[in-house]
Each structure stands twice: as C-alpha cells, then as structure tokens.
mmCIF file of C-alpha atoms in Angstrom:
data_model
loop_
_atom_site.group_PDB
_atom_site.id
_atom_site.type_symbol
_atom_site.label_atom_id
_atom_site.label_comp_id
_atom_site.label_asym_id
_atom_site.label_seq_id
_atom_site.Cartn_x
_atom_site.Cartn_y
_atom_site.Cartn_z
ATOM 1 C CA UNK A 1 0.000 0.000 0.000
ATOM 2 C CA UNK A 2 1.384 3.378 -0.992
ATOM 3 C CA UNK A 3 1.372 5.696 2.042
ATOM 4 C CA UNK A 4 3.429 8.454 0.406
ATOM 5 C CA UNK A 5 0.434 9.909 -1.368
ATOM 6 C CA UNK A 6 -0.286 13.429 -0.051
ATOM 7 C CA UNK A 7 -3.607 13.965 1.722
ATOM 8 C CA UNK A 8 -6.425 15.707 -0.116
ATOM 9 C CA UNK A 9 -6.561 19.494 0.232
ATOM 10 C CA UNK A 10 -8.545 20.850 3.148
ATOM 11 C CA UNK A 11 -10.810 23.878 2.898
ATOM 12 C CA UNK A 12 -12.711 25.623 0.149
ATOM 13 C CA UNK A 13 -11.674 25.488 -3.515
ATOM 14 C CA UNK A 14 -9.305 28.263 -4.642
ATOM 15 C CA UNK A 15 -12.070 30.269 -6.304
ATOM 16 C CA UNK A 16 -14.282 30.216 -3.190
ATOM 17 C CA UNK A 17 -11.301 30.966 -0.958
ATOM 18 C CA UNK A 18 -10.442 33.991 -3.108
ATOM 19 C CA UNK A 19 -14.017 35.254 -2.896
ATOM 20 C CA UNK A 20 -13.946 34.816 0.874
ATOM 21 C CA UNK A 21 -10.701 36.794 1.195
ATOM 22 C CA UNK A 22 -12.064 39.572 -1.008
ATOM 23 C CA UNK A 23 -15.314 39.768 0.964
ATOM 24 C CA UNK A 24 -13.405 40.017 4.254
ATOM 25 C CA UNK A 25 -11.760 43.218 3.003
ATOM 26 C CA UNK A 26 -13.459 46.585 2.678
ATOM 27 C CA UNK A 27 -14.713 47.047 -0.895
ATOM 28 C CA UNK A 28 -15.347 50.763 -0.500
ATOM 29 C CA UNK A 29 -12.100 51.999 -2.160
ATOM 30 C CA UNK A 30 -12.520 49.428 -4.933
ATOM 31 C CA UNK A 31 -16.026 50.676 -5.717
ATOM 32 C CA UNK A 32 -14.902 54.316 -5.681
ATOM 33 C CA UNK A 33 -11.967 53.698 -8.037
ATOM 34 C CA UNK A 34 -13.933 51.546 -10.484
ATOM 35 C CA UNK A 35 -16.843 53.990 -10.566
ATOM 36 C CA UNK A 36 -14.506 56.903 -11.260
ATOM 37 C CA UNK A 37 -12.720 54.983 -14.021
ATOM 38 C CA UNK A 38 -16.028 54.046 -15.660
ATOM 39 C CA UNK A 39 -17.278 57.616 -15.386
ATOM 40 C CA UNK A 40 -14.140 59.126 -16.936
ATOM 41 C CA UNK A 41 -14.177 56.579 -19.774
ATOM 42 C CA UNK A 42 -17.861 57.285 -20.476
ATOM 43 C CA UNK A 43 -17.256 61.047 -20.512
ATOM 44 C CA UNK A 44 -14.384 60.573 -22.975
ATOM 45 C CA UNK A 45 -16.649 58.542 -25.275
ATOM 46 C CA UNK A 46 -19.399 61.149 -24.924
ATOM 47 C CA UNK A 47 -17.068 64.014 -25.935
ATOM 48 C CA UNK A 48 -15.652 62.069 -28.889
ATOM 49 C CA UNK A 49 -19.107 61.184 -30.248
ATOM 50 C CA UNK A 50 -20.506 64.692 -29.960
ATOM 51 C CA UNK A 51 -17.495 66.033 -31.839
ATOM 52 C CA UNK A 52 -18.361 63.705 -34.693
ATOM 53 C CA UNK A 53 -21.920 65.069 -34.950
ATOM 54 C CA UNK A 54 -20.861 68.308 -36.659
ATOM 55 C CA UNK A 55 -18.423 66.445 -38.916
ATOM 56 C CA UNK A 56 -21.089 63.965 -40.029
ATOM 57 C CA UNK A 57 -23.586 66.726 -40.760
ATOM 58 C CA UNK A 58 -21.008 68.835 -42.593
ATOM 59 C CA UNK A 59 -19.923 65.893 -44.764
ATOM 60 C CA UNK A 60 -23.538 65.030 -45.623
ATOM 61 C CA UNK A 61 -23.974 61.782 -43.655
ATOM 62 C CA UNK A 62 -27.063 62.362 -41.439
ATOM 63 C CA UNK A 63 -27.360 58.688 -40.465
ATOM 64 C CA UNK A 64 -23.927 58.724 -38.880
ATOM 65 C CA UNK A 65 -24.864 61.933 -37.056
ATOM 66 C CA UNK A 66 -28.032 60.334 -35.670
ATOM 67 C CA UNK A 67 -26.158 57.322 -34.328
ATOM 68 C CA UNK A 68 -23.549 59.621 -32.804
ATOM 69 C CA UNK A 69 -26.272 61.532 -30.932
ATOM 70 C CA UNK A 70 -27.861 58.318 -29.606
ATOM 71 C CA UNK A 71 -24.563 56.811 -28.490
ATOM 72 C CA UNK A 72 -23.437 60.081 -26.925
ATOM 73 C CA UNK A 73 -26.613 60.307 -24.838
ATOM 74 C CA UNK A 74 -26.187 56.711 -23.668
ATOM 75 C CA UNK A 75 -22.602 57.266 -22.553
ATOM 76 C CA UNK A 76 -23.602 60.502 -20.800
ATOM 77 C CA UNK A 77 -26.202 58.568 -18.765
ATOM 78 C CA UNK A 78 -23.594 55.942 -17.864
ATOM 79 C CA UNK A 79 -21.166 58.649 -16.739
ATOM 80 C CA UNK A 80 -23.832 60.221 -14.500
ATOM 81 C CA UNK A 81 -24.588 56.852 -12.861
ATOM 82 C CA UNK A 82 -20.931 56.046 -12.258
ATOM 83 C CA UNK A 83 -20.114 59.433 -10.738
ATOM 84 C CA UNK A 84 -23.157 59.054 -8.494
ATOM 85 C CA UNK A 85 -21.853 55.636 -7.449
ATOM 86 C CA UNK A 86 -18.447 57.072 -6.563
ATOM 87 C CA UNK A 87 -20.120 59.720 -4.398
ATOM 88 C CA UNK A 88 -22.406 57.139 -2.740
ATOM 89 C CA UNK A 89 -19.488 54.872 -1.855
ATOM 90 C CA UNK A 90 -17.482 57.846 -0.620
ATOM 91 C CA UNK A 91 -20.298 58.987 1.683
ATOM 92 C CA UNK A 92 -20.956 55.369 2.721
ATOM 93 C CA UNK A 93 -24.702 55.936 3.024
ATOM 94 C CA UNK A 94 -26.714 52.741 2.855
ATOM 95 C CA UNK A 95 -29.711 54.162 0.880
ATOM 96 C CA UNK A 96 -27.393 55.729 -1.715
ATOM 97 C CA UNK A 97 -25.301 52.579 -2.039
ATOM 98 C CA UNK A 98 -28.458 50.497 -2.428
ATOM 99 C CA UNK A 99 -29.657 52.802 -5.220
ATOM 100 C CA UNK A 100 -26.276 52.666 -6.963
ATOM 101 C CA UNK A 101 -26.172 48.870 -6.728
ATOM 102 C CA UNK A 102 -29.359 48.648 -8.779
ATOM 103 C CA UNK A 103 -28.335 51.506 -11.072
ATOM 104 C CA UNK A 104 -25.050 49.718 -11.774
ATOM 105 C CA UNK A 105 -27.046 46.958 -13.462
ATOM 106 C CA UNK A 106 -28.741 49.594 -15.625
ATOM 107 C CA UNK A 107 -25.364 51.182 -16.366
ATOM 108 C CA UNK A 108 -23.935 47.826 -17.443
ATOM 109 C CA UNK A 109 -26.913 47.143 -19.715
ATOM 110 C CA UNK A 110 -26.715 50.600 -21.317
ATOM 111 C CA UNK A 111 -22.978 50.219 -21.947
ATOM 112 C CA UNK A 112 -23.442 46.772 -23.480
ATOM 113 C CA UNK A 113 -26.285 48.013 -25.695
ATOM 114 C CA UNK A 114 -24.101 50.929 -26.795
ATOM 115 C CA UNK A 115 -21.375 48.456 -27.735
ATOM 116 C CA UNK A 116 -23.833 46.406 -29.798
ATOM 117 C CA UNK A 117 -25.081 49.566 -31.539
ATOM 118 C CA UNK A 118 -21.497 50.520 -32.381
ATOM 119 C CA UNK A 119 -20.799 47.099 -33.927
ATOM 120 C CA UNK A 120 -24.067 47.092 -35.894
ATOM 121 C CA UNK A 121 -23.464 50.629 -37.163
ATOM 122 C CA UNK A 122 -19.914 49.733 -38.153
ATOM 123 C CA UNK A 123 -21.112 46.974 -40.507
ATOM 124 C CA UNK A 124 -24.421 48.411 -41.749
ATOM 125 C CA UNK A 125 -23.017 51.869 -42.573
ATOM 126 C CA UNK A 126 -19.698 50.663 -43.965
ATOM 127 C CA UNK A 127 -19.880 52.678 -47.190
ATOM 128 C CA UNK A 128 -20.798 55.909 -45.413
ATOM 129 C CA UNK A 129 -17.884 55.523 -43.024
ATOM 130 C CA UNK A 130 -15.354 54.792 -45.778
ATOM 131 C CA UNK A 131 -16.620 57.635 -47.972
ATOM 132 C CA UNK A 132 -16.479 60.121 -45.118
ATOM 133 C CA UNK A 133 -12.991 58.952 -44.224
ATOM 134 C CA UNK A 134 -11.861 59.288 -47.874
ATOM 135 C CA UNK A 135 -13.225 62.824 -48.131
ATOM 136 C CA UNK A 136 -11.455 63.876 -44.949
ATOM 137 C CA UNK A 137 -8.050 62.322 -45.767
ATOM 138 C CA UNK A 138 -7.776 63.198 -49.478
ATOM 139 C CA UNK A 139 -5.109 65.886 -49.845
ATOM 140 C CA UNK A 140 -4.157 65.628 -46.187
ATOM 141 C CA UNK A 141 -0.533 65.708 -45.126
ATOM 142 C CA UNK A 142 0.756 62.367 -43.862
ATOM 143 C CA UNK A 143 4.080 61.647 -42.184
ATOM 144 C CA UNK A 144 5.563 58.147 -42.554
ATOM 145 C CA UNK A 145 8.430 57.167 -40.257
ATOM 146 C CA UNK A 146 10.419 53.967 -40.784
ATOM 147 C CA UNK A 147 11.564 52.670 -37.445
ATOM 148 C CA UNK A 148 12.608 54.650 -34.411
ATOM 149 C CA UNK A 149 15.653 56.254 -36.056
ATOM 150 C CA UNK A 150 14.722 55.607 -39.694
ATOM 151 C CA UNK A 151 13.913 58.158 -42.377
ATOM 152 C CA UNK A 152 10.554 59.903 -42.484
ATOM 153 C CA UNK A 153 8.447 60.754 -45.550
ATOM 154 C CA UNK A 154 6.009 63.647 -45.759
ATOM 155 C CA UNK A 155 3.450 63.606 -48.571
ATOM 156 C CA UNK A 156 -0.168 64.344 -49.411
ATOM 157 C CA UNK A 157 -2.622 61.496 -49.975
ATOM 158 C CA UNK A 158 -4.388 61.205 -53.271
ATOM 159 C CA UNK A 159 -8.001 60.043 -53.411
ATOM 160 C CA UNK A 160 -6.917 56.508 -54.302
ATOM 161 C CA UNK A 161 -4.397 56.393 -51.459
ATOM 162 C CA UNK A 162 -6.933 57.838 -49.055
ATOM 163 C CA UNK A 163 -9.557 55.259 -50.067
ATOM 164 C CA UNK A 164 -7.075 52.408 -49.598
ATOM 165 C CA UNK A 165 -6.003 53.736 -46.224
ATOM 166 C CA UNK A 166 -9.658 54.082 -45.071
ATOM 167 C CA UNK A 167 -10.444 50.489 -46.130
ATOM 168 C CA UNK A 168 -7.541 49.204 -44.060
ATOM 169 C CA UNK A 169 -8.639 51.358 -41.117
ATOM 170 C CA UNK A 170 -12.185 49.991 -41.357
ATOM 171 C CA UNK A 171 -10.876 46.387 -41.394
ATOM 172 C CA UNK A 172 -8.815 47.112 -38.301
ATOM 173 C CA UNK A 173 -11.771 48.667 -36.489
ATOM 174 C CA UNK A 174 -13.978 45.650 -37.290
ATOM 175 C CA UNK A 175 -12.240 43.201 -34.971
ATOM 176 C CA UNK A 176 -11.352 46.015 -32.557
ATOM 177 C CA UNK A 177 -15.041 46.846 -31.987
ATOM 178 C CA UNK A 178 -15.907 43.168 -31.423
ATOM 179 C CA UNK A 179 -13.107 42.672 -28.884
ATOM 180 C CA UNK A 180 -14.117 45.898 -27.148
ATOM 181 C CA UNK A 181 -17.711 44.660 -26.891
ATOM 182 C CA UNK A 182 -16.609 41.402 -25.248
ATOM 183 C CA UNK A 183 -14.411 43.262 -22.769
ATOM 184 C CA UNK A 184 -17.235 45.663 -21.941
ATOM 185 C CA UNK A 185 -19.599 42.751 -21.211
ATOM 186 C CA UNK A 186 -17.124 41.121 -18.812
ATOM 187 C CA UNK A 187 -15.964 44.299 -17.084
ATOM 188 C CA UNK A 188 -19.379 45.884 -16.606
ATOM 189 C CA UNK A 189 -20.738 42.622 -15.215
ATOM 190 C CA UNK A 190 -17.804 42.498 -12.783
ATOM 191 C CA UNK A 191 -18.300 46.134 -11.740
ATOM 192 C CA UNK A 192 -21.987 45.506 -11.061
ATOM 193 C CA UNK A 193 -21.180 42.408 -8.981
ATOM 194 C CA UNK A 194 -18.664 44.384 -6.904
ATOM 195 C CA UNK A 195 -21.255 47.119 -6.308
ATOM 196 C CA UNK A 196 -23.738 44.548 -4.990
ATOM 197 C CA UNK A 197 -21.028 42.913 -2.862
ATOM 198 C CA UNK A 198 -20.271 46.270 -1.258
ATOM 199 C CA UNK A 199 -23.991 46.829 -0.653
ATOM 200 C CA UNK A 200 -24.217 43.461 1.123
ATOM 201 C CA UNK A 201 -21.154 44.391 3.182
ATOM 202 C CA UNK A 202 -22.973 47.450 4.487
ATOM 203 C CA UNK A 203 -25.922 45.231 5.419
ATOM 204 C CA UNK A 204 -23.632 42.907 7.401
ATOM 205 C CA UNK A 205 -22.838 44.476 10.808
ATOM 206 C CA UNK A 206 -19.712 42.325 11.224
ATOM 207 C CA UNK A 207 -18.142 43.202 7.858
ATOM 208 C CA UNK A 208 -15.072 45.463 7.597
ATOM 209 C CA UNK A 209 -17.161 48.045 5.720
ATOM 210 C CA UNK A 210 -18.989 48.832 8.990
ATOM 211 C CA UNK A 211 -15.838 49.252 11.082
ATOM 212 C CA UNK A 212 -16.007 53.057 10.835
ATOM 213 C CA UNK A 213 -19.796 53.240 11.090
ATOM 214 C CA UNK A 214 -20.126 51.739 14.575
ATOM 215 C CA UNK A 215 -21.499 54.116 17.264
ATOM 216 C CA UNK A 216 -18.343 53.978 19.373
ATOM 217 C CA UNK A 217 -14.658 54.728 19.046
ATOM 218 C CA UNK A 218 -13.549 51.537 20.797
ATOM 219 C CA UNK A 219 -13.657 49.367 17.745
ATOM 220 C CA UNK A 220 -12.423 45.856 17.409
ATOM 221 C CA UNK A 221 -10.812 44.261 14.425
ATOM 222 C CA UNK A 222 -13.488 44.992 11.880
ATOM 223 C CA UNK A 223 -16.454 44.528 14.228
ATOM 224 C CA UNK A 224 -18.433 47.328 15.806
ATOM 225 C CA UNK A 225 -18.708 47.291 19.580
ATOM 226 C CA UNK A 226 -22.424 48.002 19.339
ATOM 227 C CA UNK A 227 -23.038 44.623 17.775
ATOM 228 C CA UNK A 228 -20.669 42.689 20.050
ATOM 229 C CA UNK A 229 -20.949 44.261 23.544
ATOM 230 C CA UNK A 230 -18.744 43.065 26.376
ATOM 231 C CA UNK A 231 -20.273 41.086 29.221
ATOM 232 C CA UNK A 232 -21.381 43.186 32.206
ATOM 233 C CA UNK A 233 -22.325 41.494 35.465
ATOM 234 C CA UNK A 234 -25.857 42.084 36.725
ATOM 235 C CA UNK A 235 -24.770 41.936 40.399
ATOM 236 C CA UNK A 236 -24.584 45.311 42.180
ATOM 237 C CA UNK A 237 -21.420 46.583 43.787
ATOM 238 C CA UNK A 238 -21.652 45.846 47.533
ATOM 239 C CA UNK A 239 -18.840 48.147 48.650
ATOM 240 C CA UNK A 240 -16.707 45.535 50.389
ATOM 241 C CA UNK A 241 -14.341 42.757 49.343
ATOM 242 C CA UNK A 242 -13.787 44.664 46.115
ATOM 243 C CA UNK A 243 -10.349 43.507 45.090
ATOM 244 C CA UNK A 244 -8.617 46.801 46.045
ATOM 245 C CA UNK A 245 -8.038 45.669 49.613
ATOM 246 C CA UNK A 246 -5.142 43.555 50.747
ATOM 247 C CA UNK A 247 -7.151 40.377 50.719
ATOM 248 C CA UNK A 248 -8.215 40.657 47.123
ATOM 249 C CA UNK A 249 -10.497 38.034 45.791
ATOM 250 C CA UNK A 250 -13.169 40.469 44.665
ATOM 251 C CA UNK A 251 -13.941 42.459 41.560
ATOM 252 C CA UNK A 252 -14.860 46.000 40.681
ATOM 253 C CA UNK A 253 -17.964 46.863 38.696
ATOM 254 C CA UNK A 254 -17.489 49.778 36.323
ATOM 255 C CA UNK A 255 -20.192 52.417 36.600
ATOM 256 C CA UNK A 256 -18.679 55.035 34.274
ATOM 257 C CA UNK A 257 -19.925 57.310 32.816
ATOM 258 C CA UNK A 258 -22.802 57.275 35.297
ATOM 259 C CA UNK A 259 -20.678 58.123 38.340
ATOM 260 C CA UNK A 260 -19.100 56.258 41.213
ATOM 261 C CA UNK A 261 -20.695 53.192 42.715
ATOM 262 C CA UNK A 262 -22.649 53.636 45.993
ATOM 263 C CA UNK A 263 -20.858 52.474 49.146
ATOM 264 C CA UNK A 264 -22.668 50.325 51.724
ATOM 265 C CA UNK A 265 -21.309 49.402 55.165
ATOM 266 C CA UNK A 266 -21.246 45.683 56.002
ATOM 267 C CA UNK A 267 -23.828 44.543 58.591
ATOM 268 C CA UNK A 268 -22.591 44.062 62.186
ATOM 269 C CA UNK A 269 -21.574 40.651 63.375
ATOM 270 C CA UNK A 270 -20.749 37.527 61.420
ATOM 271 C CA UNK A 271 -22.990 36.454 58.596
ATOM 272 C CA UNK A 272 -25.826 34.100 59.553
ATOM 273 C CA UNK A 273 -25.062 30.412 59.447
ATOM 274 C CA UNK A 274 -27.374 27.646 58.371
ATOM 275 C CA UNK A 275 -26.662 24.173 59.724
ATOM 276 C CA UNK A 276 -28.333 21.062 58.490
ATOM 277 C CA UNK A 277 -29.466 18.575 61.185
ATOM 278 C CA UNK A 278 -27.177 15.609 61.521
ATOM 279 C CA UNK A 279 -28.746 12.442 60.139
ATOM 280 C CA UNK A 280 -29.503 9.523 62.484
ATOM 281 C CA UNK A 281 -29.789 6.099 60.906
ATOM 282 C CA UNK A 282 -31.885 4.795 63.801
ATOM 283 C CA UNK A 283 -34.677 7.306 63.428
ATOM 284 C CA UNK A 284 -37.305 8.009 60.870
ATOM 285 C CA UNK A 285 -37.007 11.253 58.937
ATOM 286 C CA UNK A 286 -38.268 14.158 60.987
ATOM 287 C CA UNK A 287 -40.826 16.600 59.671
ATOM 288 C CA UNK A 288 -39.321 19.829 60.875
ATOM 289 C CA UNK A 289 -41.670 22.758 61.083
ATOM 290 C CA UNK A 290 -44.801 20.759 60.251
ATOM 291 C CA UNK A 291 -46.443 21.697 63.570
ATOM 292 C CA UNK A 292 -47.433 18.163 64.579
ATOM 293 C CA UNK A 293 -46.031 14.649 64.943
ATOM 294 C CA UNK A 294 -42.672 13.467 66.039
ATOM 295 C CA UNK A 295 -39.943 16.070 65.808
ATOM 296 C CA UNK A 296 -42.377 18.920 65.192
ATOM 297 C CA UNK A 297 -40.630 22.304 65.214
ATOM 298 C CA UNK A 298 -37.303 20.568 65.663
ATOM 299 C CA UNK A 299 -38.070 19.231 69.189
ATOM 300 C CA UNK A 300 -35.704 16.293 68.866
ATOM 301 C CA UNK A 301 -36.014 12.518 69.054
ATOM 302 C CA UNK A 302 -39.202 10.460 69.314
ATOM 303 C CA UNK A 303 -40.744 9.369 72.614
ATOM 304 C CA UNK A 304 -41.598 5.777 73.382
ATOM 305 C CA UNK A 305 -45.295 6.515 73.668
ATOM 306 C CA UNK A 306 -45.325 8.085 70.258
ATOM 307 C CA UNK A 307 -43.601 5.130 68.622
ATOM 308 C CA UNK A 308 -46.203 2.711 67.164
ATOM 309 C CA UNK A 309 -43.685 -0.130 67.400
ATOM 310 C CA UNK A 310 -42.746 0.454 71.057
ATOM 311 C CA UNK A 311 -45.310 -2.075 72.503
ATOM 312 C CA UNK A 312 -43.386 -5.082 71.256
ATOM 313 C CA UNK A 313 -39.923 -5.988 72.467
ATOM 314 C CA UNK A 314 -37.979 -8.653 70.695
ATOM 315 C CA UNK A 315 -35.579 -10.749 72.785
ATOM 316 C CA UNK A 316 -32.393 -12.302 71.657
ATOM 317 C CA UNK A 317 -33.182 -16.032 71.445
ATOM 318 C CA UNK A 318 -29.578 -17.041 70.863
ATOM 319 C CA UNK A 319 -28.255 -15.839 74.209
ATOM 320 C CA UNK A 320 -28.182 -18.085 77.342
ATOM 321 C CA UNK A 321 -29.363 -16.826 80.771
ATOM 322 C CA UNK A 322 -26.754 -16.260 83.407
ATOM 323 C CA UNK A 323 -26.461 -18.668 86.382
ATOM 324 C CA UNK A 324 -29.302 -18.270 88.845
ATOM 325 C CA UNK A 325 -31.646 -16.595 86.350
ATOM 326 C CA UNK A 326 -34.858 -18.031 85.047
ATOM 327 C CA UNK A 327 -34.381 -19.873 81.788
ATOM 328 C CA UNK A 328 -37.817 -18.955 80.503
ATOM 329 C CA UNK A 329 -38.725 -15.687 78.874
ATOM 330 C CA UNK A 330 -40.927 -13.315 80.736
#
C-alpha cells in the first residue's frame, strides 16, 4: 500500500477561498476607483461622439450623425450613474449605495447596448464611413516614419491612397469593436457584482465596511462594539471585598460614565449560618416545622409513647441466661 500519497486538500476550492478573502476586506475603495474609471471613460466617449456630430452633418452623412447623438446620450447617462456611485461609496450611506447597486445593473446594460449599436453601425453603414474617411483624408498631409531612427516621408494622400487607407482602417476597427464589446460585457458585469457585494457588506454588521460606522470609538478588528458588547455582570457593587483591599479576591464593577458606585457598610456581626441537622440512621425522617407529629418544630427525638412499634420488644433467642436466672422468657 502506498502511504506516500499526499492527503487531499482541506478547505474551500481556490475560487471560493479567493471570494472569501475579497469579501473580508473593505470594498469601499474598490467601488470608488472603479466607478470613477467608468465615469471618466464614459465622458471621454461622450465628448468624442458629440465632436463627430458636426463632422457627419457637414460631410452630408445624417445617419452617422443620428447614431452619434444616440450613443453620446447613452454614454452621458452611464457617466452620470458612475459618478453618483463614486459619491455614494465615498459617503458610505446605505440608501445611496443600495440605489447605486441597482443603477449599476442599468449602467452595465446601457454600456453593453451601446457596444452592440457601435458594432451594428460599423457593418451596416460601412460605405458611409469609408466615404467620409476618404473625403477627410484626401489631400491631407501624412508623415511616414520607418523605425525609431529611420527616415521619415512627408506627402499628401491622393483620393486613391486615401480610399485604400480608409479600407484598411475599417478592417482594423472591425475586430477592434468586437473585442471591445466582449471586454465591456465582462468588465461591466464584474463592476456591477462588486457594487452589490459592497452593498451586502454594508448590510452585514460584522463586515469590515462597517468598522467606521459603529457608534463607538472603541472598535475591534473589523467589528463594531455596538453589535458585540462586552459582558457586564448584573450583580450590584456591595462596597466591600472589592479587590482593592489587601485580601483581594473580589472584583470592581465599572459604573462610568454614570458616576461612582454607591458604598454600603457591612452589617454588624458575622454572617448568619445555616446548619443542616445531623442524620440519624436509627430514626425516621423528621418533619421539621410541620407543627405536629414526632420532631415537630425541631423538638428532637421520638418518645416511646409516640412510637407505634414500642409495645413489642424482641428478645435475643440465641443468648443463654446467666447462672441463677430463670431460663424462661418473661
């Protein structure tokens, strides 16, 4: 039998362990950074699309201008949601974070739809895009540099060169738009999941996200003192044998911030003692304090007249009488 085989791994799978480690950390800075990045990227897309509106109208391509307006409005809405999410996470207000968690799903859907619209427009309006590109680049000055230290060429593009260059640019943008759409789907889904994870952290009173929201300054390691109070004894402070004397053996009850504990003098004399009656195997159990019968009120042992078995005396039949005594029983 082979005993050198290592034991099976103990604990959660790596993916679940990673999720557990991430959840145990505060997701607030992660949400703020991701929301700001998404907002800045959406604003950049919004500015770029609205710049193209005037170009499309001036070149005589109204369809491209219409799609630019629609996409620009969608990215503006996404930017507004993401900046709101960054502010909500920064303020750490539960109602605002809850609203952003649900709005993050809407933001992800709008961004994904905008990516689909971009891909569809790229293929359905191919001729308009290439023609507009050719009109803009014909006669334009182009600099070609060969290598980092190689020679450079400066020339103007003819219409044929411009058309060829625009076709190659459109081919490059075809796969670029598809890859961008796939990345947007993955990233926006991840951002939305992180927003909901942070919202659930705020709902959990023991999570690190609530460490700075507890109603006390004496905080533990990630757990608010309000939700995990220390044990306080319900016994009052008696004022003696309190652990500050030489004998020790006592304890002090903290009354702050309500003031000092009241002091009470001990009663005179030794404390009362309670002694159980000693058992007697030759007697029946006494009924102490019953008010009647044998041993009433602790009066002691039973009398012969009160014993129902006292009228019969049993003699020892195995013993012999002494000399001079009668050999018969009386």
